mmCIF file of C-alpha atoms in Angstrom:
data_model
loop_
_atom_site.group_PDB
_atom_site.id
_atom_site.type_symbol
_atom_site.label_atom_id
_atom_site.label_comp_id
_atom_site.label_asym_id
_atom_site.label_seq_id
_atom_site.Cartn_x
_atom_site.Cartn_y
_atom_site.Cartn_z
ATOM 1 C CA UNK A 1 -60.607 -37.675 83.531
ATOM 2 C CA UNK A 2 -62.604 -35.761 80.943
ATOM 3 C CA UNK A 3 -66.101 -37.056 80.275
ATOM 4 C CA UNK A 4 -66.781 -38.195 76.733
ATOM 5 C CA UNK A 5 -70.312 -38.125 75.349
ATOM 6 C CA UNK A 6 -71.757 -41.139 73.534
ATOM 7 C CA UNK A 7 -75.166 -42.333 72.400
ATOM 8 C CA UNK A 8 -76.507 -45.820 71.794
ATOM 9 C CA UNK A 9 -79.663 -47.092 70.141
ATOM 10 C CA UNK A 10 -81.501 -49.698 72.222
ATOM 11 C CA UNK A 11 -83.183 -51.236 69.197
ATOM 12 C CA UNK A 12 -86.206 -53.481 69.617
ATOM 13 C CA UNK A 13 -87.103 -55.675 66.655
ATOM 14 C CA UNK A 14 -90.891 -56.066 66.468
ATOM 15 C CA UNK A 15 -90.714 -59.270 64.388
ATOM 16 C CA UNK A 16 -88.685 -61.254 66.955
ATOM 17 C CA UNK A 17 -89.635 -59.335 70.134
ATOM 18 C CA UNK A 18 -85.913 -58.962 70.827
ATOM 19 C CA UNK A 19 -83.267 -56.339 71.506
ATOM 20 C CA UNK A 20 -80.389 -56.093 69.055
ATOM 21 C CA UNK A 21 -76.853 -56.271 70.442
ATOM 22 C CA UNK A 22 -73.467 -56.393 68.773
ATOM 23 C CA UNK A 23 -70.072 -57.818 69.617
ATOM 24 C CA UNK A 24 -67.337 -55.295 68.941
ATOM 25 C CA UNK A 25 -64.446 -56.180 66.661
ATOM 26 C CA UNK A 26 -61.713 -57.773 68.845
ATOM 27 C CA UNK A 27 -59.057 -55.521 67.284
ATOM 28 C CA UNK A 28 -60.672 -52.209 68.259
ATOM 29 C CA UNK A 29 -58.745 -49.997 70.670
ATOM 30 C CA UNK A 30 -61.764 -49.279 72.865
ATOM 31 C CA UNK A 31 -63.800 -52.113 74.451
ATOM 32 C CA UNK A 32 -62.578 -54.834 72.033
ATOM 33 C CA UNK A 33 -64.777 -57.929 71.836
ATOM 34 C CA UNK A 34 -67.374 -56.571 74.249
ATOM 35 C CA UNK A 35 -71.126 -56.874 73.802
ATOM 36 C CA UNK A 36 -72.895 -53.558 73.384
ATOM 37 C CA UNK A 37 -75.733 -51.684 71.742
ATOM 38 C CA UNK A 38 -75.005 -49.966 68.416
ATOM 39 C CA UNK A 39 -73.642 -46.510 69.123
ATOM 40 C CA UNK A 40 -70.593 -44.403 69.684
ATOM 41 C CA UNK A 41 -69.097 -41.031 70.423
ATOM 42 C CA UNK A 42 -70.726 -37.706 69.690
ATOM 43 C CA UNK A 43 -69.135 -35.768 66.811
ATOM 44 C CA UNK A 44 -69.298 -32.039 66.150
ATOM 45 C CA UNK A 45 -71.418 -32.444 63.026
ATOM 46 C CA UNK A 46 -74.090 -34.451 64.927
ATOM 47 C CA UNK A 47 -77.145 -32.225 65.451
ATOM 48 C CA UNK A 48 -78.201 -34.137 68.569
ATOM 49 C CA UNK A 49 -77.398 -37.215 70.616
ATOM 50 C CA UNK A 50 -80.181 -39.148 68.909
ATOM 51 C CA UNK A 51 -78.479 -38.285 65.607
ATOM 52 C CA UNK A 52 -75.227 -39.649 67.058
ATOM 53 C CA UNK A 53 -76.895 -42.958 67.870
ATOM 54 C CA UNK A 54 -78.633 -43.181 64.493
ATOM 55 C CA UNK A 55 -75.417 -42.301 62.615
ATOM 56 C CA UNK A 56 -73.554 -45.041 64.477
ATOM 57 C CA UNK A 57 -76.369 -47.562 63.868
ATOM 58 C CA UNK A 58 -76.029 -46.859 60.155
ATOM 59 C CA UNK A 59 -72.204 -47.018 60.236
ATOM 60 C CA UNK A 60 -72.133 -50.302 62.178
ATOM 61 C CA UNK A 61 -75.099 -52.171 60.670
ATOM 62 C CA UNK A 62 -76.269 -50.235 57.610
ATOM 63 C CA UNK A 63 -79.700 -49.634 59.182
ATOM 64 C CA UNK A 64 -80.892 -46.194 58.089
ATOM 65 C CA UNK A 65 -82.701 -43.688 60.308
ATOM 66 C CA UNK A 66 -85.826 -43.734 58.132
ATOM 67 C CA UNK A 67 -86.412 -47.401 59.104
ATOM 68 C CA UNK A 68 -86.179 -46.682 62.829
ATOM 69 C CA UNK A 69 -88.906 -45.358 65.119
ATOM 70 C CA UNK A 70 -87.370 -43.429 68.026
ATOM 71 C CA UNK A 71 -89.519 -43.956 71.126
ATOM 72 C CA UNK A 72 -87.795 -42.006 73.919
ATOM 73 C CA UNK A 73 -84.499 -41.249 75.633
ATOM 74 C CA UNK A 74 -83.535 -43.516 78.520
ATOM 75 C CA UNK A 75 -81.560 -42.657 81.659
ATOM 76 C CA UNK A 76 -77.906 -41.923 80.923
ATOM 77 C CA UNK A 77 -75.173 -44.246 82.185
ATOM 78 C CA UNK A 78 -71.631 -43.390 83.303
ATOM 79 C CA UNK A 79 -68.651 -45.646 82.623
ATOM 80 C CA UNK A 80 -65.283 -46.020 84.320
ATOM 81 C CA UNK A 81 -63.626 -45.114 81.018
ATOM 82 C CA UNK A 82 -65.113 -41.625 81.294
ATOM 83 C CA UNK A 83 -68.087 -41.934 78.966
ATOM 84 C CA UNK A 84 -71.554 -40.594 79.605
ATOM 85 C CA UNK A 85 -73.775 -42.836 77.502
ATOM 86 C CA UNK A 86 -77.149 -41.516 76.359
ATOM 87 C CA UNK A 87 -79.358 -44.479 75.357
ATOM 88 C CA UNK A 88 -82.318 -44.030 73.015
ATOM 89 C CA UNK A 89 -85.070 -46.637 72.940
ATOM 90 C CA UNK A 90 -86.182 -47.313 69.365
ATOM 91 C CA UNK A 91 -87.990 -49.954 67.357
ATOM 92 C CA UNK A 92 -87.787 -51.409 63.882
ATOM 93 C CA UNK A 93 -90.128 -53.892 62.218
ATOM 94 C CA UNK A 94 -87.203 -56.066 61.110
ATOM 95 C CA UNK A 95 -83.450 -55.560 61.141
ATOM 96 C CA UNK A 96 -83.335 -57.141 57.662
ATOM 97 C CA UNK A 97 -81.666 -56.006 55.540
ATOM 98 C CA UNK A 98 -78.527 -55.074 57.425
ATOM 99 C CA UNK A 99 -74.848 -54.928 56.517
ATOM 100 C CA UNK A 100 -72.337 -55.694 59.241
ATOM 101 C CA UNK A 101 -69.359 -53.299 59.227
ATOM 102 C CA UNK A 102 -66.637 -55.848 60.070
ATOM 103 C CA UNK A 103 -64.160 -53.098 61.001
ATOM 104 C CA UNK A 104 -66.386 -52.225 63.977
ATOM 105 C CA UNK A 105 -68.647 -55.228 64.618
ATOM 106 C CA UNK A 106 -67.765 -58.922 64.591
ATOM 107 C CA UNK A 107 -71.257 -60.261 65.307
ATOM 108 C CA UNK A 108 -74.878 -59.203 65.690
ATOM 109 C CA UNK A 109 -77.362 -61.138 67.813
ATOM 110 C CA UNK A 110 -80.844 -60.782 69.227
ATOM 111 C CA UNK A 111 -81.828 -61.236 72.881
ATOM 112 C CA UNK A 112 -85.536 -61.967 73.412
ATOM 113 C CA UNK A 113 -87.384 -59.601 75.749
ATOM 114 C CA UNK A 114 -88.690 -62.527 77.784
ATOM 115 C CA UNK A 115 -85.062 -63.445 78.618
ATOM 116 C CA UNK A 116 -83.784 -59.901 79.153
ATOM 117 C CA UNK A 117 -86.398 -59.208 81.808
ATOM 118 C CA UNK A 118 -85.738 -62.293 83.958
ATOM 119 C CA UNK A 119 -84.172 -60.899 87.126
ATOM 120 C CA UNK A 120 -82.272 -64.171 87.765
ATOM 121 C CA UNK A 121 -80.208 -63.517 84.608
ATOM 122 C CA UNK A 122 -78.610 -60.501 86.359
ATOM 123 C CA UNK A 123 -75.941 -60.626 89.060
ATOM 124 C CA UNK A 124 -73.951 -57.988 90.870
ATOM 125 C CA UNK A 125 -70.226 -58.447 90.279
ATOM 126 C CA UNK A 126 -67.040 -56.848 91.577
ATOM 127 C CA UNK A 127 -63.929 -56.172 89.558
ATOM 128 C CA UNK A 128 -60.630 -54.405 90.181
ATOM 129 C CA UNK A 129 -59.175 -51.571 88.169
ATOM 130 C CA UNK A 130 -56.205 -49.454 89.173
ATOM 131 C CA UNK A 131 -56.085 -51.076 92.613
ATOM 132 C CA UNK A 132 -59.707 -50.144 93.345
ATOM 133 C CA UNK A 133 -62.722 -52.444 93.561
ATOM 134 C CA UNK A 134 -65.865 -51.522 91.641
ATOM 135 C CA UNK A 135 -69.341 -53.033 91.511
ATOM 136 C CA UNK A 136 -71.561 -53.388 88.476
ATOM 137 C CA UNK A 137 -73.981 -55.945 87.105
ATOM 138 C CA UNK A 138 -73.711 -58.673 84.540
ATOM 139 C CA UNK A 139 -76.278 -60.444 82.412
ATOM 140 C CA UNK A 140 -75.700 -64.068 81.517
ATOM 141 C CA UNK A 141 -77.862 -65.973 79.038
ATOM 142 C CA UNK A 142 -76.674 -69.083 77.231
ATOM 143 C CA UNK A 143 -73.194 -68.145 75.964
ATOM 144 C CA UNK A 144 -73.718 -64.366 76.081
ATOM 145 C CA UNK A 145 -71.975 -62.451 78.884
ATOM 146 C CA UNK A 146 -73.010 -58.796 79.030
ATOM 147 C CA UNK A 147 -71.714 -56.514 81.748
ATOM 148 C CA UNK A 148 -71.189 -52.909 82.791
ATOM 149 C CA UNK A 149 -73.094 -50.096 81.111
ATOM 150 C CA UNK A 150 -74.748 -52.378 78.540
ATOM 151 C CA UNK A 151 -76.110 -54.706 81.251
ATOM 152 C CA UNK A 152 -77.251 -51.685 83.280
ATOM 153 C CA UNK A 153 -79.101 -50.287 80.233
ATOM 154 C CA UNK A 154 -80.775 -53.675 79.684
ATOM 155 C CA UNK A 155 -81.757 -53.807 83.361
ATOM 156 C CA UNK A 156 -83.063 -50.228 83.146
ATOM 157 C CA UNK A 157 -85.121 -51.250 80.090
ATOM 158 C CA UNK A 158 -86.927 -53.858 82.208
ATOM 159 C CA UNK A 159 -87.107 -51.929 85.489
ATOM 160 C CA UNK A 160 -88.673 -48.902 83.784
ATOM 161 C CA UNK A 161 -90.931 -51.082 81.630
ATOM 162 C CA UNK A 162 -90.003 -49.519 78.285
ATOM 163 C CA UNK A 163 -91.520 -52.500 76.474
ATOM 164 C CA UNK A 164 -95.006 -51.688 77.817
ATOM 165 C CA UNK A 165 -94.544 -48.092 76.620
ATOM 166 C CA UNK A 166 -93.957 -49.409 73.112
ATOM 167 C CA UNK A 167 -97.017 -51.681 73.371
ATOM 168 C CA UNK A 168 -99.183 -48.718 74.438
ATOM 169 C CA UNK A 169 -97.871 -46.632 71.533
ATOM 170 C CA UNK A 170 -98.580 -49.461 69.097
ATOM 171 C CA UNK A 171 -102.179 -49.755 70.358
ATOM 172 C CA UNK A 172 -102.854 -46.006 70.277
ATOM 173 C CA UNK A 173 -105.023 -44.841 67.379
ATOM 174 C CA UNK A 174 -103.103 -43.112 64.610
ATOM 175 C CA UNK A 175 -103.410 -39.330 64.736
ATOM 176 C CA UNK A 176 -104.940 -37.588 61.749
#
């Protein structure tokens, strides 16, 4: 299987102290109805993977790159569908205003950092595909079931303490 390159924006909203996630349109061919970060496949006219993520954020939610503060790349994740996902941690003061692209996204919701980083919300799960058994993790909070690469990126966010990096950057004196 050929690897496909994708990028996602792990967007932290300062106002609510939450990460932004979307639910994909249930009629999409790829990953219909799944919860994910805004993002998508790299295209030839993208200058970089961060540009891929920012382009997709704009396409899906109408949030422009000039409103977003890119913090740093995160560790890439591999999927069973052949994608190599390159997550970028970023922040925005507020997601408002945004415009949901209903062709790609059916819902947007925010998960508070204090819930994302509770280890008890994560569980290892097994699932079968093509007669083989695979292991991954899931995140369960209220009615939101997140699994696979998205749950692993969320877990990575907490394990590597990306939130404290953002806090340190916010406290640093502005350079002249």
